[in-house]
Amino acid sequence: MQSNKLNILGLLKRDVRVLFFTRIARLFAYGFLSVVLVLYLAESGLDGTQIGLLLTLTLAGDTVMTFWITGTADRSGRKKMLIFGALLMAAAGLVFVLSKNFLLLLIAATIGVISPSGYEVGPFLSIEQASLSQIVPDEQRTSVFAWYNLAGLFATALGALAAGLIVQFLGRLDFSLLSSYRAIVLGYGAFGLLLGGLFTRLSTAVEVRKNGASSQTAPALNRFGLGRSKRAVLKLSALFSIDAFGGAFVLQSILAYWFTVRFNVEPAVLGGIFFGANILAGISSLLAVRVAARIGLVKTMVFTHIPSHLLLMMVPLMPNLPLAVTVLLLRFSISQMDVPTRQSLTMALVDPEERSAAAGITSIARTVGSSLAPVLTGPLLASAALINIPFFLSGGLKLLYDLLFYRSFKAARVPEEQNG
């Protein structure tokens, strides 16, 4: 509806604005780091196997921290847990700057919050989704999530572009590659501190509401915060983990490394490539709202996802850089249409009092899936003969996910679709 676009602006009251700003700051930092992270680790002397293990433990550590933080956020306070997560992000960046010791890097990667993909990691998204779903009307949820994702993707794009330009600029000032990359990692840690400051601006409206329901009328929840929605959440989690496992074979930092090895691309050009890719991804996220209004959330997720995977598998088959970039950009132009629809579907399928838990558990499932792939990707990247294999593994696994997801949820009807 036309009025939906106008209503979005009216919904952006203080806490929603703060959550949008934190999303922008965080995703800028993630995009900032992802372009140089693998290159920085390689320049620091780590080999492909060590880098793969480090990335895997980074994602595995995010799983543990997300499980703990999201599991306690509703009791201890969402605002407090968001601030704590931001401090972990700052601490991880600082350790990566100050130390080349592999063991210390492993500890920082496991305990801290580091994004090798350029996209969301850690507890932030789960708690912010639950807060946004509480603040905005249900009928506006998909639209708000689309704008929320669009803001993040534009921020990721700008972060990637800025990182490439900064590395190029520092190179002209005779900084070594290692020093230039280290400056980017230091900037990542600084954004963690900025993020913590932004979270202090949230009000008590984002905290769990006490509705006064008696123990007899309130739904029974297990220790993970799930009740009637447990079966749907577990099924979603299993499927999302397959999708994330496939996606982690071609994290943005791995893509940057692949373009550098395959085509000898300069950091500034890499930043430009990922700037364009994330801009297109952001637009696709916004277009998903209109498509979903016509064909439904599930069909939008699946029918736009399948061609994006086929395009991903075509990237390494391209004989030169322009064609490889073109195919990659085509892929990104439809790659994120499943994100706001997936988030909205998850919130719609669970009871309101289970949303924080559902968002946290499905996010953890995605992180668990993501954490397994990089350790397998590292040895592949170290071999010139196998460096293209991650693209085919990623695309194939994601196609499997789409087919399984459609079979499981093709009959699902969320309230807004039933009313339409």
Short mmCIF file of C-alpha atoms in Angstrom, two decimals:
data_model
loop_
_atom_site.label_atom_id
_atom_site.label_comp_id
_atom_site.label_asym_id
_atom_site.label_seq_id
_atom_site.Cartn_x
_atom_site.Cartn_y
_atom_site.Cartn_z
CA MET A 1 0.00 0.00 0.00
CA GLN A 2 1.12 3.54 -0.72
CA SER A 3 0.42 4.59 2.84
CA ASN A 4 2.95 2.04 4.09
CA LYS A 5 5.86 4.09 2.75
CA LEU A 6 4.60 7.21 4.48
CA ASN A 7 3.90 5.38 7.70
CA ILE A 8 7.49 4.13 7.90
CA LEU A 9 8.72 7.66 8.61
CA GLY A 10 6.16 8.07 11.36
CA LEU A 11 7.34 4.88 13.01
CA LEU A 12 10.89 6.10 13.37
CA LYS A 13 10.59 7.32 16.92
CA ARG A 14 13.62 7.64 19.09
CA ASP A 15 14.40 4.00 19.84
CA VAL A 16 13.82 2.92 16.25
CA ARG A 17 16.13 5.69 15.07
CA VAL A 18 18.80 4.57 17.54
CA LEU A 19 18.51 0.96 16.36
CA PHE A 20 18.86 2.12 12.76
CA PHE A 21 21.95 4.16 13.68
CA THR A 22 23.53 1.23 15.52
CA ARG A 23 22.84 -1.00 12.53
CA ILE A 24 24.54 1.53 10.23
CA ALA A 25 27.59 1.96 12.47
CA ARG A 26 28.01 -1.76 13.00
CA LEU A 27 27.60 -2.80 9.35
CA PHE A 28 29.95 -0.01 8.22
CA ALA A 29 32.56 -1.50 10.55
CA TYR A 30 31.86 -5.03 9.28
CA GLY A 31 32.23 -3.96 5.66
CA PHE A 32 35.31 -1.93 6.61
CA LEU A 33 37.02 -5.00 8.06
CA SER A 34 35.88 -7.69 5.62
CA VAL A 35 37.82 -6.31 2.65
CA VAL A 36 41.18 -6.62 4.39
CA LEU A 37 40.77 -9.23 7.15
CA VAL A 38 42.07 -12.28 5.26
CA LEU A 39 44.69 -10.14 3.50
CA TYR A 40 45.81 -8.75 6.88
CA LEU A 41 46.12 -12.21 8.40
CA ALA A 42 48.05 -13.47 5.37
CA GLU A 43 50.36 -10.43 5.47
CA SER A 44 50.91 -11.11 9.18
CA GLY A 45 52.37 -14.50 8.29
CA LEU A 46 49.44 -16.87 8.75
CA ASP A 47 48.99 -19.62 6.18
CA GLY A 48 45.71 -20.68 4.55
CA THR A 49 44.99 -23.44 7.07
CA GLN A 50 45.57 -21.11 10.03
CA ILE A 51 43.37 -18.43 8.49
CA GLY A 52 40.59 -20.94 7.88
CA LEU A 53 40.80 -22.17 11.49
CA LEU A 54 40.80 -18.60 12.79
CA LEU A 55 37.70 -17.70 10.76
CA THR A 56 35.94 -20.86 11.93
CA LEU A 57 36.69 -20.12 15.59
CA THR A 58 35.60 -16.52 15.03
CA LEU A 59 32.19 -17.71 13.92
CA ALA A 60 32.05 -20.50 16.51
CA GLY A 61 32.86 -18.02 19.26
CA ASP A 62 30.12 -15.73 18.00
CA THR A 63 27.74 -18.68 18.37
CA VAL A 64 28.59 -19.20 22.03
CA MET A 65 28.46 -15.49 22.86
CA THR A 66 25.19 -15.05 20.97
CA PHE A 67 23.63 -18.00 22.80
CA TRP A 68 24.62 -16.61 26.18
CA ILE A 69 23.85 -12.94 25.52
CA THR A 70 20.50 -13.45 23.76
CA GLY A 71 19.52 -16.07 26.33
CA THR A 72 19.99 -13.59 29.18
CA ALA A 73 19.00 -10.34 27.43
CA ASP A 74 15.31 -10.50 28.34
CA ARG A 75 16.14 -11.10 32.01
CA SER A 76 19.26 -8.97 32.40
CA GLY A 77 18.22 -6.19 30.03
CA ARG A 78 18.49 -5.91 26.26
CA LYS A 79 20.26 -2.55 26.43
CA LYS A 80 22.88 -3.85 28.85
CA MET A 81 23.62 -6.91 26.70
CA LEU A 82 23.91 -4.81 23.53
CA ILE A 83 26.47 -2.56 25.22
CA PHE A 84 28.40 -5.62 26.41
CA GLY A 85 28.48 -7.02 22.87
CA ALA A 86 29.83 -3.72 21.56
CA LEU A 87 32.66 -3.83 24.10
CA LEU A 88 33.55 -7.37 22.97
CA MET A 89 33.73 -6.05 19.41
CA ALA A 90 36.12 -3.26 20.45
CA ALA A 91 38.29 -5.66 22.48
CA ALA A 92 38.62 -8.12 19.59
CA GLY A 93 39.72 -5.38 17.22
CA LEU A 94 42.34 -4.19 19.71
CA VAL A 95 43.86 -7.66 20.17
CA PHE A 96 44.03 -8.20 16.40
CA VAL A 97 45.95 -4.92 16.11
CA LEU A 98 48.39 -5.47 18.96
CA SER A 99 49.26 -9.15 18.59
CA LYS A 100 50.56 -11.52 15.92
CA ASN A 101 50.51 -14.45 18.33
CA PHE A 102 48.25 -17.09 16.80
CA LEU A 103 46.98 -18.34 20.17
CA LEU A 104 46.01 -14.85 21.31
CA LEU A 105 44.31 -14.22 17.99
CA LEU A 106 42.36 -17.46 18.41
CA ILE A 107 41.24 -16.42 21.90
CA ALA A 108 40.22 -12.93 20.69
CA ALA A 109 38.40 -14.41 17.70
CA THR A 110 36.53 -16.85 19.93
CA ILE A 111 35.53 -14.47 22.72
CA GLY A 112 35.25 -11.22 20.78
CA VAL A 113 33.00 -10.15 17.94
CA ILE A 114 34.69 -10.18 14.53
CA SER A 115 32.87 -10.23 11.19
CA PRO A 116 34.80 -11.89 8.36
CA SER A 117 31.76 -11.84 6.08
CA GLY A 118 30.81 -8.16 6.08
CA TYR A 119 27.40 -9.17 7.42
CA GLU A 120 25.83 -9.63 10.84
CA VAL A 121 27.56 -11.68 13.50
CA GLY A 122 27.14 -11.82 17.25
CA PRO A 123 24.11 -11.05 19.40
CA PHE A 124 23.14 -7.64 18.01
CA LEU A 125 20.72 -8.62 15.25
CA SER A 126 18.65 -10.99 17.40
CA ILE A 127 18.08 -8.46 20.18
CA GLU A 128 17.46 -5.60 17.75
CA GLN A 129 14.93 -7.65 15.77
CA ALA A 130 13.01 -8.50 18.92
CA SER A 131 13.09 -4.83 19.98
CA LEU A 132 11.91 -3.59 16.60
CA SER A 133 9.09 -6.16 16.49
CA GLN A 134 7.99 -4.86 19.88
CA ILE A 135 8.12 -1.19 18.90
CA VAL A 136 6.45 -1.25 15.46
CA PRO A 137 3.00 -2.58 14.43
CA ASP A 138 2.88 -6.13 13.06
CA GLU A 139 1.57 -5.03 9.67
CA GLN A 140 4.64 -2.84 9.20
CA ARG A 141 7.17 -5.43 10.32
CA THR A 142 8.38 -6.60 6.90
CA SER A 143 8.70 -3.03 5.63
CA VAL A 144 10.67 -1.92 8.69
CA PHE A 145 12.95 -4.94 8.42
CA ALA A 146 13.51 -4.15 4.74
CA TRP A 147 14.56 -0.57 5.50
CA TYR A 148 16.62 -1.82 8.44
CA ASN A 149 18.45 -4.26 6.16
CA LEU A 150 18.80 -1.64 3.44
CA ALA A 151 20.47 0.73 5.89
CA GLY A 152 22.88 -2.01 6.92
CA LEU A 153 23.77 -3.03 3.39
CA PHE A 154 24.43 0.55 2.32
CA ALA A 155 26.63 0.92 5.41
CA THR A 156 28.49 -2.29 4.53
CA ALA A 157 29.03 -0.98 1.02
CA LEU A 158 30.39 2.34 2.26
CA GLY A 159 32.62 0.55 4.76
CA ALA A 160 34.10 -1.67 2.06
CA LEU A 161 34.67 1.31 -0.21
CA ALA A 162 36.26 3.35 2.58
CA ALA A 163 38.61 0.52 3.54
CA GLY A 164 39.88 0.13 -0.01
CA LEU A 165 40.42 3.87 -0.43
CA ILE A 166 42.19 4.20 2.93
CA VAL A 167 44.58 1.34 2.14
CA GLN A 168 45.37 2.92 -1.22
CA PHE A 169 45.87 6.35 0.37
CA LEU A 170 48.18 4.99 3.08
CA GLY A 171 50.14 3.11 0.42
CA ARG A 172 50.83 6.40 -1.35
CA LEU A 173 52.19 7.71 1.94
CA ASP A 174 54.68 4.81 1.94
CA PHE A 175 52.91 2.80 4.62
CA SER A 176 53.52 -0.93 4.28
CA LEU A 177 50.60 -3.16 3.37
CA LEU A 178 50.65 -4.63 6.88
CA SER A 179 50.50 -1.17 8.48
CA SER A 180 47.70 -0.10 6.15
CA TYR A 181 45.66 -3.19 6.95
CA ARG A 182 46.34 -2.74 10.67
CA ALA A 183 44.88 0.77 10.50
CA ILE A 184 41.64 -0.70 9.19
CA VAL A 185 41.51 -3.27 12.01
CA LEU A 186 42.14 -0.50 14.55
CA GLY A 187 39.25 1.45 13.04
CA TYR A 188 37.05 -1.61 13.50
CA GLY A 189 37.78 -1.63 17.21
CA ALA A 190 37.00 2.09 17.44
CA PHE A 191 33.58 1.46 15.89
CA GLY A 192 32.90 -1.02 18.69
CA LEU A 193 33.30 1.81 21.18
CA LEU A 194 31.06 4.08 19.10
CA LEU A 195 28.43 1.35 18.97
CA GLY A 196 28.49 1.00 22.75
CA GLY A 197 27.89 4.74 23.10
CA LEU A 198 24.91 4.60 20.73
CA PHE A 199 23.32 1.74 22.66
CA THR A 200 23.34 3.86 25.82
CA ARG A 201 20.73 6.06 24.10
CA LEU A 202 18.08 3.33 24.10
CA SER A 203 15.13 3.74 26.45
CA THR A 204 13.33 1.16 28.58
CA ALA A 205 10.78 0.75 25.77
CA VAL A 206 13.06 -1.86 24.16
CA GLU A 207 12.97 -4.05 27.26
CA VAL A 208 10.55 -6.95 27.70
CA ARG A 209 7.10 -5.74 28.65
CA LYS A 210 5.50 -7.18 31.75
CA ASN A 211 1.94 -7.79 30.60
CA GLY A 212 0.74 -9.04 33.95
CA ALA A 213 -0.45 -12.39 32.63
CA SER A 214 -1.03 -14.96 35.36
CA SER A 215 0.90 -18.19 35.46
CA GLN A 216 -2.30 -19.97 34.41
CA THR A 217 -2.87 -17.93 31.26
CA ALA A 218 0.76 -17.25 30.32
CA PRO A 219 2.22 -19.75 27.82
CA ALA A 220 4.62 -22.32 29.24
CA LEU A 221 8.19 -21.59 28.09
CA ASN A 222 11.17 -23.88 28.35
CA ARG A 223 14.56 -22.78 29.63
CA PHE A 224 15.47 -21.54 26.15
CA GLY A 225 12.45 -19.22 26.08
CA LEU A 226 10.36 -21.30 23.66
CA GLY A 227 6.86 -22.69 24.07
CA ARG A 228 4.28 -23.34 21.39
CA SER A 229 6.69 -22.17 18.69
CA LYS A 230 9.42 -24.67 19.54
CA ARG A 231 8.79 -27.02 16.60
CA ALA A 232 8.73 -24.23 14.01
CA VAL A 233 11.85 -22.60 15.46
CA LEU A 234 13.79 -25.87 15.46
CA LYS A 235 12.80 -26.58 11.85
CA LEU A 236 13.74 -23.05 10.77
CA SER A 237 17.05 -23.32 12.63
CA ALA A 238 18.00 -26.58 10.93
CA LEU A 239 17.28 -25.14 7.49
CA PHE A 240 18.96 -21.80 8.19
CA SER A 241 22.12 -23.60 9.30
CA ILE A 242 22.35 -25.30 5.88
CA ASP A 243 21.96 -21.94 4.15
CA ALA A 244 24.60 -20.32 6.34
CA PHE A 245 27.00 -23.26 5.94
CA GLY A 246 26.83 -22.84 2.19
CA GLY A 247 27.18 -19.08 2.35
CA ALA A 248 30.30 -19.25 4.54
CA PHE A 249 32.32 -20.84 1.74
CA VAL A 250 32.33 -17.43 0.01
CA LEU A 251 32.43 -14.86 2.81
CA GLN A 252 33.13 -11.33 1.60
CA SER A 253 36.66 -11.48 2.99
CA ILE A 254 37.22 -14.75 1.10
CA LEU A 255 35.83 -13.16 -2.07
CA ALA A 256 38.29 -10.29 -1.63
CA TYR A 257 41.14 -12.77 -1.30
CA TRP A 258 39.94 -14.75 -4.35
CA PHE A 259 39.80 -11.62 -6.54
CA THR A 260 43.30 -10.65 -5.36
CA VAL A 261 44.79 -14.05 -6.16
CA ARG A 262 42.87 -14.67 -9.39
CA PHE A 263 43.00 -11.21 -10.97
CA ASN A 264 45.56 -9.30 -8.85
CA VAL A 265 42.94 -6.69 -7.92
CA GLU A 266 44.07 -3.64 -5.91
CA PRO A 267 42.41 -2.93 -2.51
CA ALA A 268 40.74 0.26 -3.79
CA VAL A 269 39.18 -1.68 -6.66
CA LEU A 270 38.04 -4.38 -4.25
CA GLY A 271 36.37 -1.70 -2.16
CA GLY A 272 34.59 -0.40 -5.26
CA ILE A 273 33.42 -3.89 -6.23
CA PHE A 274 31.94 -4.58 -2.82
CA PHE A 275 30.49 -1.09 -2.61
CA GLY A 276 28.50 -1.76 -5.77
CA ALA A 277 27.62 -5.29 -4.68
CA ASN A 278 26.22 -4.18 -1.34
CA ILE A 279 24.30 -1.27 -2.84
CA LEU A 280 22.58 -3.69 -5.22
CA ALA A 281 21.97 -6.10 -2.34
CA GLY A 282 20.36 -3.30 -0.35
CA ILE A 283 18.04 -2.39 -3.18
CA SER A 284 17.06 -6.04 -3.59
CA SER A 285 16.21 -6.18 0.11
CA LEU A 286 13.83 -3.25 -0.30
CA LEU A 287 12.22 -4.66 -3.45
CA ALA A 288 11.45 -7.83 -1.52
CA VAL A 289 8.60 -6.02 0.25
CA ARG A 290 6.68 -5.49 -2.99
CA VAL A 291 7.37 -8.98 -4.25
CA ALA A 292 6.28 -10.53 -0.95
CA ALA A 293 3.06 -8.53 -1.02
CA ARG A 294 2.23 -10.21 -4.34
CA ILE A 295 3.43 -13.80 -3.95
CA GLY A 296 4.01 -14.22 -0.19
CA LEU A 297 7.04 -14.42 2.07
CA VAL A 298 8.00 -18.04 1.39
CA LYS A 299 7.84 -17.83 -2.40
CA THR A 300 9.81 -14.58 -2.35
CA MET A 301 12.53 -16.23 -0.27
CA VAL A 302 12.87 -19.27 -2.52
CA PHE A 303 12.12 -18.03 -6.04
CA THR A 304 14.60 -15.13 -5.81
CA HIS A 305 17.26 -17.18 -4.01
CA ILE A 306 17.69 -19.94 -6.59
CA PRO A 307 18.90 -17.79 -9.52
CA SER A 308 21.31 -15.93 -7.21
CA HIS A 309 23.03 -19.23 -6.38
CA LEU A 310 23.35 -20.17 -10.03
CA LEU A 311 24.98 -16.81 -10.72
CA LEU A 312 27.39 -17.33 -7.81
CA MET A 313 28.57 -20.63 -9.31
CA MET A 314 29.18 -18.85 -12.61
CA VAL A 315 31.63 -16.30 -11.14
CA PRO A 316 34.76 -18.52 -11.20
CA LEU A 317 33.91 -19.65 -14.73
CA MET A 318 34.37 -16.13 -16.08
CA PRO A 319 37.62 -15.67 -18.06
CA ASN A 320 38.38 -12.09 -16.99
CA LEU A 321 37.78 -9.56 -14.24
CA PRO A 322 35.02 -7.48 -15.93
CA LEU A 323 32.88 -10.54 -16.61
CA ALA A 324 33.48 -11.97 -13.13
CA VAL A 325 32.48 -8.66 -11.52
CA THR A 326 29.41 -8.37 -13.77
CA VAL A 327 28.14 -11.81 -12.81
CA LEU A 328 28.86 -11.13 -9.13
CA LEU A 329 26.91 -7.86 -9.27
CA LEU A 330 24.00 -9.59 -11.01
CA ARG A 331 24.02 -12.12 -8.20
CA PHE A 332 23.99 -9.43 -5.51
CA SER A 333 21.11 -7.64 -7.24
CA ILE A 334 18.78 -10.43 -6.07
CA SER A 335 20.78 -12.09 -3.30
CA GLN A 336 19.23 -10.30 -0.31
CA MET A 337 15.54 -10.49 -1.18
CA ASP A 338 15.19 -13.39 1.23
CA VAL A 339 16.60 -11.52 4.24
CA PRO A 340 13.75 -9.20 5.39
CA THR A 341 11.23 -11.84 4.34
CA ARG A 342 13.06 -14.51 6.34
CA GLN A 343 13.26 -12.27 9.39
CA SER A 344 9.61 -11.27 9.12
CA LEU A 345 8.47 -14.87 8.62
CA THR A 346 10.36 -15.97 11.73
CA MET A 347 8.76 -13.23 13.84
CA ALA A 348 5.31 -14.03 12.39
CA LEU A 349 5.51 -17.77 13.06
CA VAL A 350 6.31 -17.43 16.77
CA ASP A 351 4.34 -16.02 19.68
CA PRO A 352 5.29 -12.45 20.71
CA GLU A 353 6.76 -13.55 24.05
CA GLU A 354 9.05 -16.00 22.21
CA ARG A 355 10.50 -13.60 19.65
CA SER A 356 13.78 -12.83 21.39
CA ALA A 357 14.47 -16.51 21.94
CA ALA A 358 13.43 -17.42 18.39
CA ALA A 359 15.60 -14.72 16.84
CA GLY A 360 18.53 -15.76 19.01
CA ILE A 361 18.23 -19.49 18.35
CA THR A 362 17.81 -19.12 14.58
CA SER A 363 20.73 -16.68 14.53
CA ILE A 364 22.85 -19.14 16.48
CA ALA A 365 21.92 -21.88 14.02
CA ARG A 366 23.11 -19.69 11.17
CA THR A 367 26.34 -18.90 12.98
CA VAL A 368 26.95 -22.59 13.75
CA GLY A 369 26.49 -23.37 10.07
CA SER A 370 28.78 -20.52 9.08
CA SER A 371 31.49 -21.55 11.52
CA LEU A 372 32.04 -24.95 9.89
CA ALA A 373 32.83 -23.84 6.34
CA PRO A 374 35.92 -21.57 6.60
CA VAL A 375 38.12 -24.32 8.08
CA LEU A 376 37.32 -26.34 4.95
CA THR A 377 37.80 -23.34 2.69
CA GLY A 378 41.30 -22.48 3.95
CA PRO A 379 43.08 -25.45 2.32
CA LEU A 380 41.10 -24.89 -0.89
CA LEU A 381 42.28 -21.27 -1.06
CA ALA A 382 45.87 -22.43 -0.58
CA SER A 383 45.69 -24.52 -3.77
CA ALA A 384 45.61 -22.85 -7.18
CA ALA A 385 43.83 -25.92 -8.58
CA LEU A 386 41.07 -25.85 -5.94
CA ILE A 387 40.57 -22.13 -5.33
CA ASN A 388 37.31 -22.07 -7.34
CA ILE A 389 35.70 -25.00 -5.50
CA PRO A 390 34.16 -22.89 -2.67
CA PHE A 391 31.84 -21.20 -5.20
CA PHE A 392 30.37 -24.52 -6.33
CA LEU A 393 30.05 -25.87 -2.79
CA SER A 394 28.30 -22.68 -1.71
CA GLY A 395 25.85 -22.57 -4.59
CA GLY A 396 25.00 -26.26 -4.37
CA LEU A 397 24.32 -26.23 -0.63
CA LYS A 398 22.18 -23.13 -0.92
CA LEU A 399 20.11 -24.72 -3.69
CA LEU A 400 19.52 -27.71 -1.40
CA TYR A 401 18.40 -25.34 1.36
CA ASP A 402 15.87 -23.61 -0.90
CA LEU A 403 14.29 -26.87 -2.02
CA LEU A 404 14.01 -28.16 1.55
CA PHE A 405 12.68 -24.85 2.83
CA TYR A 406 9.97 -24.64 0.18
CA ARG A 407 8.85 -28.19 0.89
CA SER A 408 8.64 -27.48 4.63
CA PHE A 409 6.96 -24.05 4.62
CA LYS A 410 5.12 -23.69 1.30
CA ALA A 411 1.78 -23.93 3.14
CA ALA A 412 2.70 -21.39 5.84
CA ARG A 413 0.42 -18.34 5.97
CA VAL A 414 1.34 -15.43 8.20
CA PRO A 415 -1.38 -13.12 9.56
CA GLU A 416 -0.81 -10.28 7.09
CA GLU A 417 -1.11 -12.68 4.15
CA GLN A 418 -4.30 -14.20 5.54
CA ASN A 419 -5.76 -10.73 5.91
CA GLY A 420 -4.78 -9.87 2.35
#
